[in-house]
Coordinates of C-alpha atoms and ligand atoms in Angstrom, one line a residue:
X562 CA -23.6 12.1 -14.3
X563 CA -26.4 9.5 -14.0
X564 CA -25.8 6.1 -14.3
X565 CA -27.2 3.5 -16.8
X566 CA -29.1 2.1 -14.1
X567 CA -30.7 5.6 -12.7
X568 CA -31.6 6.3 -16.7
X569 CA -33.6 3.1 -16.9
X570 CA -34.8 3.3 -13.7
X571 CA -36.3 7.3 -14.3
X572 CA -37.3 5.6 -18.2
X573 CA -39.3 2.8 -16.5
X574 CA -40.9 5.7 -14.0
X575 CA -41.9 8.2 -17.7
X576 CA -43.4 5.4 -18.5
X577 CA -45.3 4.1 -15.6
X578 CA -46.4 8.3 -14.9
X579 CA -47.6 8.2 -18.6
X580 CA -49.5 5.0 -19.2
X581 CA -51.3 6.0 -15.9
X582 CA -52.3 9.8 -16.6
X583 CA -53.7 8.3 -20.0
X584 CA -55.7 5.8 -18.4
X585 CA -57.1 8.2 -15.9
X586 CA -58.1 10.2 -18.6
X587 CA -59.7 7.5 -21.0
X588 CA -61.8 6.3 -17.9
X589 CA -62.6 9.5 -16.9
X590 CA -63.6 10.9 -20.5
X591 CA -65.8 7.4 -21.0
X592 CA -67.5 7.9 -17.9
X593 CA -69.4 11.6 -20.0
X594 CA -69.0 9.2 -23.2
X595 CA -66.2 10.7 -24.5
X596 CA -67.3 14.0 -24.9
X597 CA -66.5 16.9 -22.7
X598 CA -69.0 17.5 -20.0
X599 CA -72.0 19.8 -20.6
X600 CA -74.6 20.8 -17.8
X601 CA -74.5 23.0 -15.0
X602 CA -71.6 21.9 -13.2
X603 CA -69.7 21.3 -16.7
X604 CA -67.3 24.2 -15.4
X605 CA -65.9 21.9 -12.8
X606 CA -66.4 18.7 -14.4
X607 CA -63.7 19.9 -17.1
X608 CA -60.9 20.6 -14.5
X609 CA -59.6 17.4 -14.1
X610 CA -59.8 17.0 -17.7
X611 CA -57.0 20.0 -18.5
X612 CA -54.9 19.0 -15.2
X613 CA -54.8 15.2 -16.9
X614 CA -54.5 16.7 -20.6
X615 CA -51.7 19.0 -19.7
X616 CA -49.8 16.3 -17.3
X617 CA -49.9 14.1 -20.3
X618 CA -48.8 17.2 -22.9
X619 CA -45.7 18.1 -20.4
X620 CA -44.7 14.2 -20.3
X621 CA -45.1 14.4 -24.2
X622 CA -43.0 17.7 -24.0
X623 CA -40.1 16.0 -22.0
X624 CA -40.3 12.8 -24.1
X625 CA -40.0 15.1 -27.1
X626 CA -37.0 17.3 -25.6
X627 CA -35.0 14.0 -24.8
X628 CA -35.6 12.7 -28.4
X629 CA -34.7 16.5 -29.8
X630 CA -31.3 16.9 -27.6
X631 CA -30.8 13.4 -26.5
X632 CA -30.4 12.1 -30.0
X633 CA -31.1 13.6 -33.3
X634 CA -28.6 17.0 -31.9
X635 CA -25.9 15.2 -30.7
X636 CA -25.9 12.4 -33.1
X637 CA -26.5 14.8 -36.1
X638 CA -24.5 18.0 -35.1
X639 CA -22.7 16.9 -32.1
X640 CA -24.1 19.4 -30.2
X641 CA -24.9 19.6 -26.8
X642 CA -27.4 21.8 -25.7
X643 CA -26.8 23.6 -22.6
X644 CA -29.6 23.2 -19.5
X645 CA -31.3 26.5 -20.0
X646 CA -31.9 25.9 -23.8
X647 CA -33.5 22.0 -22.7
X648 CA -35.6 24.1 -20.1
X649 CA -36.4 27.0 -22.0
X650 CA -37.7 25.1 -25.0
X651 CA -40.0 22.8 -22.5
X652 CA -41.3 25.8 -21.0
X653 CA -42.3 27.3 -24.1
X654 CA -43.9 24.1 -25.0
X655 CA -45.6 23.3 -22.2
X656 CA -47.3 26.8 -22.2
X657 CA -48.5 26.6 -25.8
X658 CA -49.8 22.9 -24.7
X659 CA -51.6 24.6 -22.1
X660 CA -52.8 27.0 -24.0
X661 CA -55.0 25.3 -26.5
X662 CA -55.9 22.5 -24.2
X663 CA -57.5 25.7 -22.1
X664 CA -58.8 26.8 -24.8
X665 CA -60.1 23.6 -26.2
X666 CA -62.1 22.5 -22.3
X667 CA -63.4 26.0 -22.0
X668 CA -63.7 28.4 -25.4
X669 CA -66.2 30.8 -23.6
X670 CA -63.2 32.1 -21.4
X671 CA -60.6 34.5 -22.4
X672 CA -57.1 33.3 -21.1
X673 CA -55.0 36.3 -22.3
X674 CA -57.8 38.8 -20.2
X675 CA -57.9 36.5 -17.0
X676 CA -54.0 37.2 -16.9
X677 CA -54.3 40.9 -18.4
X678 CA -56.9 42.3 -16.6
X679 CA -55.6 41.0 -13.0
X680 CA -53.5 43.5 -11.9
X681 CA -53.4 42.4 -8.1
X682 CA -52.5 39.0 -10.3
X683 CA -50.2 40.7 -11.9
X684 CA -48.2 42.2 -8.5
X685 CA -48.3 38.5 -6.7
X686 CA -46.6 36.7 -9.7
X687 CA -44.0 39.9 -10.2
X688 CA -43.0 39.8 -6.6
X689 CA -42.7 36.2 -6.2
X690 CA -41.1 35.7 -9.4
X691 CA -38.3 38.6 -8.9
X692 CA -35.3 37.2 -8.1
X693 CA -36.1 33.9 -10.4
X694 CA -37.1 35.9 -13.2
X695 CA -33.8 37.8 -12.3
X696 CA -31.9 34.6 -12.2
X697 CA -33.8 33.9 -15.4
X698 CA -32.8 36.9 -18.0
X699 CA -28.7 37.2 -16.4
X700 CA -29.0 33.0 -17.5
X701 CA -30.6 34.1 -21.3
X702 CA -28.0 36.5 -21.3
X703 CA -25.5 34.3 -20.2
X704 CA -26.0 32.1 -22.9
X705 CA -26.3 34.6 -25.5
X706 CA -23.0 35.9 -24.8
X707 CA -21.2 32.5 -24.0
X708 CA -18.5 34.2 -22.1
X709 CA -17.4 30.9 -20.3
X710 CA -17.9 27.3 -21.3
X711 CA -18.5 24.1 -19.1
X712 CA -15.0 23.1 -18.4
X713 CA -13.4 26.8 -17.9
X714 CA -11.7 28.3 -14.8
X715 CA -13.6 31.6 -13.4
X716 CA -13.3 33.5 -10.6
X717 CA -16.5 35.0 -9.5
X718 CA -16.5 37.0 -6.3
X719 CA -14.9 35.0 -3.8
X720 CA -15.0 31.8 -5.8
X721 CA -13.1 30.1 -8.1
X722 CA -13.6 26.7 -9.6
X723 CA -14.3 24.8 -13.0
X724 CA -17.4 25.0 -14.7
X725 CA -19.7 22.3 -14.4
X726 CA -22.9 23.8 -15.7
X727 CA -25.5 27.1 -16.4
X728 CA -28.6 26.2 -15.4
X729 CA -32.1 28.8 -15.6
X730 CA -31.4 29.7 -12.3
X731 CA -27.9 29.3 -11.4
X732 CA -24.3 28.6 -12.2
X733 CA -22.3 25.5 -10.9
X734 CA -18.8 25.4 -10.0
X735 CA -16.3 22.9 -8.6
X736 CA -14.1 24.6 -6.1
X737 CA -10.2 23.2 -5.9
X738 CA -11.5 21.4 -2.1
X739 CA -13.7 19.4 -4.3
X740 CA -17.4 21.0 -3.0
X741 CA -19.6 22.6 -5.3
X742 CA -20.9 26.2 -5.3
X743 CA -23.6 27.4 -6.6
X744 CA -23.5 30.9 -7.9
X745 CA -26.7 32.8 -9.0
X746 CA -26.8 33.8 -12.5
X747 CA -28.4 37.6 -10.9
X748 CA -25.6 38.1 -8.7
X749 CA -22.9 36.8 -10.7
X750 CA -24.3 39.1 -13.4
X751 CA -23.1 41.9 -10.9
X752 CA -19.9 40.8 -10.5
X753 CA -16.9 40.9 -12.8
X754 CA -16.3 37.5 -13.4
X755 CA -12.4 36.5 -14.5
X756 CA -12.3 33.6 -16.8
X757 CA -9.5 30.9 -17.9
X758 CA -10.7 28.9 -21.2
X759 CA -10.4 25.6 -21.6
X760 CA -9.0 24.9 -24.3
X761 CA -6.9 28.4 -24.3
X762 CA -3.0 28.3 -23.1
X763 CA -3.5 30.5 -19.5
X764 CA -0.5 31.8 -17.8
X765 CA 0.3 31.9 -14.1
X766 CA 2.5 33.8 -12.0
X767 CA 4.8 32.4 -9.0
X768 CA 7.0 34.9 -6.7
X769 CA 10.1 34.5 -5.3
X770 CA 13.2 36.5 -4.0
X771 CA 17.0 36.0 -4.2
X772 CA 19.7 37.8 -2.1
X773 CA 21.5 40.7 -3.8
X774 CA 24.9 39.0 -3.8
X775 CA 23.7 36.4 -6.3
X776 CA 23.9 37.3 -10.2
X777 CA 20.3 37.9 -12.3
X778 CA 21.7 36.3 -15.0
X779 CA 22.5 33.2 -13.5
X780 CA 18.8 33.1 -11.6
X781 CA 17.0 33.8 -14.9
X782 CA 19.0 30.9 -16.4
X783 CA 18.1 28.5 -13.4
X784 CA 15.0 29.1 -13.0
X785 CA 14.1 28.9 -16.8
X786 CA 15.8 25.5 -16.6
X787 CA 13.7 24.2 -13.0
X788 CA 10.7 25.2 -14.6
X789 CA 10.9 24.3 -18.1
X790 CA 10.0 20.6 -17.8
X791 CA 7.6 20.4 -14.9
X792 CA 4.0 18.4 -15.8
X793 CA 1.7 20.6 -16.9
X794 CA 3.5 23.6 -17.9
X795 CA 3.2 24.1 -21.6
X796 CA 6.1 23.6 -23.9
X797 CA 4.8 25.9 -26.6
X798 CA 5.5 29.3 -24.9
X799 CA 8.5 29.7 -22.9
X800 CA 8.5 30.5 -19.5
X801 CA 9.8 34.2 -18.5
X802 CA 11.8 35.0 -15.5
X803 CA 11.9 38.8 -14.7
X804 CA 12.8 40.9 -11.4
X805 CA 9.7 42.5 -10.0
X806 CA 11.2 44.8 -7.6
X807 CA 14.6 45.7 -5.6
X808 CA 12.8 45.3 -2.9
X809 CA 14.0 45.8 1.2
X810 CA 15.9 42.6 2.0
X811 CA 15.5 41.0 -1.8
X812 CA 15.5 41.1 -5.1
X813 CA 11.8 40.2 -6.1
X814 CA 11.0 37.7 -8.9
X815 CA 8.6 36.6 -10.7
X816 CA 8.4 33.5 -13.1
X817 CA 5.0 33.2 -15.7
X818 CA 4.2 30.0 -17.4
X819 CA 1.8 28.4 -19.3
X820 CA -0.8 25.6 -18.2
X821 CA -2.1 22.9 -20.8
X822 CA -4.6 22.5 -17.9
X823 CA -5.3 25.4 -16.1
X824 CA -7.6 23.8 -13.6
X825 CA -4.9 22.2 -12.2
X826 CA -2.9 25.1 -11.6
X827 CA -2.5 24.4 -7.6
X828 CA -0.2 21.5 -8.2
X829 CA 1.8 22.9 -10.7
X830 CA 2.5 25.8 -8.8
X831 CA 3.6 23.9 -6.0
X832 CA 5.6 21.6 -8.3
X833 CA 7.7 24.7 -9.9
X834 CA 8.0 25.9 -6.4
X835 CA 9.8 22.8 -5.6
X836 CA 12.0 22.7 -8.7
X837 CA 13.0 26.2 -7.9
X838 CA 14.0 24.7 -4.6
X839 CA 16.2 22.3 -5.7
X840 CA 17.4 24.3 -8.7
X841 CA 18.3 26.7 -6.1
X842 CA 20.2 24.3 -4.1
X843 CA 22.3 22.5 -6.8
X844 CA 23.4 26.0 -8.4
X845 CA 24.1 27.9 -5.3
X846 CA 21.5 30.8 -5.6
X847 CA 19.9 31.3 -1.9
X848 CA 16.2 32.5 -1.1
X849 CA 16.4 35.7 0.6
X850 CA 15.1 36.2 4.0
X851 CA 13.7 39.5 5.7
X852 CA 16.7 40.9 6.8
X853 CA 17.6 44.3 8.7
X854 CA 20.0 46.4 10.6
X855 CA 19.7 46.8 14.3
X856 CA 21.8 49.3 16.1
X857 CA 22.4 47.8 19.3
X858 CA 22.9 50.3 22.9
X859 CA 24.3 48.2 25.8
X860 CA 22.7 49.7 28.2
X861 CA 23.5 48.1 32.8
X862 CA 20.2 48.8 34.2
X863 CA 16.5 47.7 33.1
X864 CA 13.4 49.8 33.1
X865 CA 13.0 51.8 35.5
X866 CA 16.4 53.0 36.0
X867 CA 16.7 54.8 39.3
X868 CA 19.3 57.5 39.5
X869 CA 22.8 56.5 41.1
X870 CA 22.4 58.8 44.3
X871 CA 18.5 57.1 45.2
X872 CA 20.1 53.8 44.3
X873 CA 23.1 54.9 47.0
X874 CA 20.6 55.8 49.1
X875 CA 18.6 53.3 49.8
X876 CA 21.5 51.1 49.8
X877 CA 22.6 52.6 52.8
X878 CA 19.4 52.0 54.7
X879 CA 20.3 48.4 54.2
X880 CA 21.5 47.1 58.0
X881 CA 24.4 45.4 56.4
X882 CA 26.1 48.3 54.3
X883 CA 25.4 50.6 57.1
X884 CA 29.1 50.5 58.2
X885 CA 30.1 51.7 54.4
X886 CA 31.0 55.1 53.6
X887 CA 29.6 57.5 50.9
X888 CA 32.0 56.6 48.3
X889 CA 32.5 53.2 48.7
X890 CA 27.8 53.3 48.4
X891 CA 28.2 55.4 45.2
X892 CA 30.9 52.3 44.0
X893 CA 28.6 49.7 45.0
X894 CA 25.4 51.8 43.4
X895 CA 27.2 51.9 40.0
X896 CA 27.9 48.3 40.4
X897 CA 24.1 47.0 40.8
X898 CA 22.0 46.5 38.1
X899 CA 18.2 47.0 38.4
X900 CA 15.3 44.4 37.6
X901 CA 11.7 44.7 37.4
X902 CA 8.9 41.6 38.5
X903 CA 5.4 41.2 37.5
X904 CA 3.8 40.3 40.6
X905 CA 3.7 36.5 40.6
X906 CA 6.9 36.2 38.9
X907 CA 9.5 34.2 41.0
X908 CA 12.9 35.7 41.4
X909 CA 14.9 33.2 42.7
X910 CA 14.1 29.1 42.3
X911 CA 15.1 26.7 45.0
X912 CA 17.9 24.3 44.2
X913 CA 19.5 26.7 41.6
X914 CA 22.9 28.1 41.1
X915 CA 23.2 31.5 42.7
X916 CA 26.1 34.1 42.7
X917 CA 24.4 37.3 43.3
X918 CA 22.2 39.0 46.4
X919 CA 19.1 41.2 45.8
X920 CA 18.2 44.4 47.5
X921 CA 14.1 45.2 47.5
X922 CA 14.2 48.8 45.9
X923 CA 10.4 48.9 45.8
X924 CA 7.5 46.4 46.0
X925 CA 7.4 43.1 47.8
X926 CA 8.3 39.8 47.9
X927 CA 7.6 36.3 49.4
X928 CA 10.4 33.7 50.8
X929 CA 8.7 30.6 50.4
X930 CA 9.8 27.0 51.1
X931 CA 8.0 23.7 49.7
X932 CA 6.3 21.6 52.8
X933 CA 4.2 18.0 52.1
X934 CA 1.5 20.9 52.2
X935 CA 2.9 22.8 49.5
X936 CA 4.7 26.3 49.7
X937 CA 4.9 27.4 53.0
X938 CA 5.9 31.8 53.6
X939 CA 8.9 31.7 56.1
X940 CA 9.0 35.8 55.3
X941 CA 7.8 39.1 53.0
X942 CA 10.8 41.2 52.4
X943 CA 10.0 44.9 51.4
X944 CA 11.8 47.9 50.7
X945 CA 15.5 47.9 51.7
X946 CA 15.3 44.2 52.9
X947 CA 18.0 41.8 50.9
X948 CA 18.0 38.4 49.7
X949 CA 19.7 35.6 47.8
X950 CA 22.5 36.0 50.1
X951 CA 23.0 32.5 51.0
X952 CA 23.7 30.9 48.0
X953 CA 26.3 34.1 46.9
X954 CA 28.1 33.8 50.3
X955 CA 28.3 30.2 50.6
X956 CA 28.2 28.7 47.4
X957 CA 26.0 26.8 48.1
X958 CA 22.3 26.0 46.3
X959 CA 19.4 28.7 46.5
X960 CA 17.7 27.4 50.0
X961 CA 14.2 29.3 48.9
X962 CA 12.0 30.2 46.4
X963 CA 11.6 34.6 46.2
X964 CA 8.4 35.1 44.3
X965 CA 6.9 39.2 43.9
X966 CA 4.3 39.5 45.5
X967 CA 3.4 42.8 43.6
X968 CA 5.4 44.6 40.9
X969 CA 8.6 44.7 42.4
X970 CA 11.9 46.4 41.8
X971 CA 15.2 45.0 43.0
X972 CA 19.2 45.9 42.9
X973 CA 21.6 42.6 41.7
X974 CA 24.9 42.6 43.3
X975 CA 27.3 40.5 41.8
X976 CA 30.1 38.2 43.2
X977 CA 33.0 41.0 42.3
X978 CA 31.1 43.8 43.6
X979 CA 30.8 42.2 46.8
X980 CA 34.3 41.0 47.0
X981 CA 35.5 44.1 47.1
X982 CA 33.6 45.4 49.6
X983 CA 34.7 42.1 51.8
X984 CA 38.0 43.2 51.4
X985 CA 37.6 47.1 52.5
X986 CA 35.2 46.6 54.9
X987 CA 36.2 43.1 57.4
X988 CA 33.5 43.6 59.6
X989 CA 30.8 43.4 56.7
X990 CA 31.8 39.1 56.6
X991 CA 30.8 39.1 60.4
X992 CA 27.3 40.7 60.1
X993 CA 26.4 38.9 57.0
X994 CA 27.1 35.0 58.5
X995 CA 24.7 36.6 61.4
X996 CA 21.6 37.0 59.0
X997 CA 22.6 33.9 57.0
X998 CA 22.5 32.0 60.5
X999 CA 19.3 33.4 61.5
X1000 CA 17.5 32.9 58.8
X1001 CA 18.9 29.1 58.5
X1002 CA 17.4 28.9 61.9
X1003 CA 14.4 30.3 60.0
X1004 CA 14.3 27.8 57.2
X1005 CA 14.5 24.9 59.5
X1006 CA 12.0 25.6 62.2
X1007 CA 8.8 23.9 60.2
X1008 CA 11.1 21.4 58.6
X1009 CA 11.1 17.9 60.1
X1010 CA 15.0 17.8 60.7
X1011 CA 15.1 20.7 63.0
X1012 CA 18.4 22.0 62.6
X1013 CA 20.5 24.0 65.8
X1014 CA 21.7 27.1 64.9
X1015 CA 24.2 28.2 67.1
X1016 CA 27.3 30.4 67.5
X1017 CA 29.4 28.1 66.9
X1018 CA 28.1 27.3 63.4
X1019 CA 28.0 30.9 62.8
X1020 CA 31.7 31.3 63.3
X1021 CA 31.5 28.3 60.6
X1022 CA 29.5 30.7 58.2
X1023 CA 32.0 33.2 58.7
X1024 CA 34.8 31.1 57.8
X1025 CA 33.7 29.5 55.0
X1026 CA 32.4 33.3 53.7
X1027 CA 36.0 34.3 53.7
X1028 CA 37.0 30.9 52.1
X1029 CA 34.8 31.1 49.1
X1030 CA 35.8 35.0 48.9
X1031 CA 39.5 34.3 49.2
X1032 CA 39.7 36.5 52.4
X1033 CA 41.9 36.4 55.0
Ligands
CMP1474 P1 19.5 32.0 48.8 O1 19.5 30.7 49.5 O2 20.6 32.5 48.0 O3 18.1 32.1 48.0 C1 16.9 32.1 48.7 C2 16.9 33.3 49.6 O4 15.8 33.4 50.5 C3 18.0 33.1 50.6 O5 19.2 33.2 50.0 C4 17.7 34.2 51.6 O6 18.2 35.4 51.2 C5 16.2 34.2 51.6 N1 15.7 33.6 52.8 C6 15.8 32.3 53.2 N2 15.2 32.1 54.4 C7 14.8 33.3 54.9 C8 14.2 33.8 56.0 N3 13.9 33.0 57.0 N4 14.0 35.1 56.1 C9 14.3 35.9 55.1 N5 14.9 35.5 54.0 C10 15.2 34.2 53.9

């Protein structure tokens, strides 16, 4: 809306624009005596007379349009006459203004056979004036059929917003975020366009779903109640509460209500949300949530699950279980449980908790141990190689990080498998506190505290093995 100030401001500017066309053309016109000019170069002497005639007869026409719509409409009828109708009655104006001051400067030419006869004329002005003639007619028509008002809801396309005005060439609306859109009358002409009068009681619908245990009844009843007195929601129609659909995990409701003020239906719709909320919360009645039923296999070994007998097998490639027999491999196959590494993926973490070893059943890993320089290899472990030893024999913290190296498969076995196999098999303690010595002599080499590993310390391993195992 323009301000008082702007109003006088574009008043005092009419006026200025006006007093000055006239006075060029008094001075101009006294200069040939006041009568048009005559003699050979009268042609040309007469343009500036129609361009300051017809400046002066469209300021006249605006002046005239303000005092028609400004003042005698409104004050008379109380009408307020949309853009287009201002802009088509100027236009109209203007042209017959043009018109007979043409043919008033020069009544030797023809006006309607300059335009008529020029049919390369005739193309330019079609072509260039397409889409605003376009815009034009879908605006006349528009108005003629009044199908929204300034004020009204519509959804046009992929807009929606209030009405703030039908101009000649396009329509304006105010989104919800506050920006404006400008819609073309031509293309909204194309498009079915959905609208919500002003002054007409709209309805809106909000969805919700309940759980099956909780009674219909009761739901309509609530609901009815949370939404009855929110703002905005009109108290001359009811709301309706009715089930939509049994659908998978809910029942599915809807509630409709009417708006005294439709363009405010965002709010409201969040507001009966939240008086379904607590309505819900005081009463009992609980939202449903996507629910299912999963049928659950417990299965011992991850992807990919290598038979019993290949897992046997390679087991008894490892150097320590070389002393077991056939059976007591199958038992200790069935026992392990397979895991699969993206390479990069660390299997074991220094520091942690550990109580099971780790047989390589394909792939590769790195034992790596964190220097001032960062993380240092101290070994690659393939195929048949074992790990994570320490920590299940000892008790102790992991001493090393394991990381794959590339996709790697490897056999857990636990505390209980092993114990067993302690217990049939006495020599298996012996030849395990040998690698756990060794590669403690391993671990300390590049460390700053070299540590002595010696037999002596291994005989310690061993004992404290059968210790933590409860051997004798
Ligand atoms: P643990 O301490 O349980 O976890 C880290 C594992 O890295 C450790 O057991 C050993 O199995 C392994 N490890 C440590 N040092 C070496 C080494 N020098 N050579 C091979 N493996 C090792």
């Amino acid at each position: 809306m323009p301000t008082k100030r702007n109003r006088r401001n574009r008043v005092i500017l009419f006026v200025l624009a006006t007093v000055a066309t006239a006075l060029a053309l008094y001075f101009y016109l006294s200069s040939f005596g006041y009568h048009l000019p005559t003699g050979e170069s009268a042609n040309w002497q007469r343009i500036p007379i129609v361009v300051l005639t017809a400046l002066l007869g469209y300021l006249t026409v605006r002046a005239l349009n303000a005092a028609l719509f400004d003042f005698v409409l409104r004050l008379r009828r109380r009408y307020e006459a949309p853009t287009l109708v201002r802009n088509i009655f100027t236009l109209l104006a203007f042209t017959i203004l043009f018109v007979v001051i043409f043919k008033y400067v020069y009544p030797s030419y023809d006006l309607g056979a300059l335009f008529t006869t020029s049919a390369i004329f005739g193309v330019i002005i079609g072509l260039a004036l397409q889409d605003t003639l376009g815009n034009f007619f879908a605006g006349l028509s528009l108005h003629a059929d009044r199908p929204f008002q300034v004020g009204d809801v519509i959804v046009v396309g992929d807009h929606t917003g209030v009405v703030e005005g039908i101009t000649w060439r396009a329509i304006k609306l105010r989104t919800f975020q506050n920006h404006i859109v400008l819609i073309a009358n031509s293309a909204a002409g194309k498009e079915p366009i959905e609208v919500s009068p002003r002054d007409n009681l709209n309805a809106r619908l909000v969805f919700f779903g309940t759980l099956y245990s909780d009674s219909p009844a009761k739901t309509i009843h609530v609901v009815k109640e949370a939404v009855r007195d929110a703002d905005n929601v009109s108290e001359r129609i009811k709301p309706i509460v009715r089930i939509r659909n049994f659908g998978d995990s809910s029942i599915d409701w809807e509630v409709k209500y009417w708006l005294e003020d439709y363009a405010k239906y965002n709010d409201t719709d969040a507001l009966v949300r939240q008086r379904i909320w607590y309505a819900f919360r005081r009463s009992g009645i609980t939202f449903a949530f996507p629910t299912r039923t999963l049928y659950l296999e417990r299965t011992t070994k991850a992807e990919p699950v290598p038979a019993e007998d290949q897992i046997a097998d390679r087991l008894s490639a490892v150097p320590i279980f070389s002393p077991l027999s056939a059976d007591e491999l199958k038992q200790l196959a069935a026992a392990t449980m397979g895991h699969v590494f993206a390479p990069g993926e660390t299997l074991i973490r220094a520091g942690d908790e550990g109580s099971s070893m780790f047989v390589v059943y394909s792939g590769r890993v790195a034992v790596q141990v964190a220097d001032a320089a960062g993380p240092r290899t101290v070994a690659e472990l393939t195929e048949g190689n074992f790990f994570g030893e320490m920590a299940l024999f000892t008790g102790e913290p992991r001493t090393a990080n394991v990381v794959a190296l590339e996709e790697t498969a490897v056999l857990e076995i636990g505390h209980a498998a092993m114990k067993h196999l302690f217990e049939t098999n006495p020599g298996l303690a012996e030849s395990i506190s040998w690698t756990i010595a060794e590669r403690q002599a391993d671990l300390a080499k590049g460390s700053e505290a070299a540590a002595q590993t010696s037999l002596h310390e291994t005989a310690g391993l061993l004992s404290s093995i059968k210790r933590f195992f409860g051997l004798r």
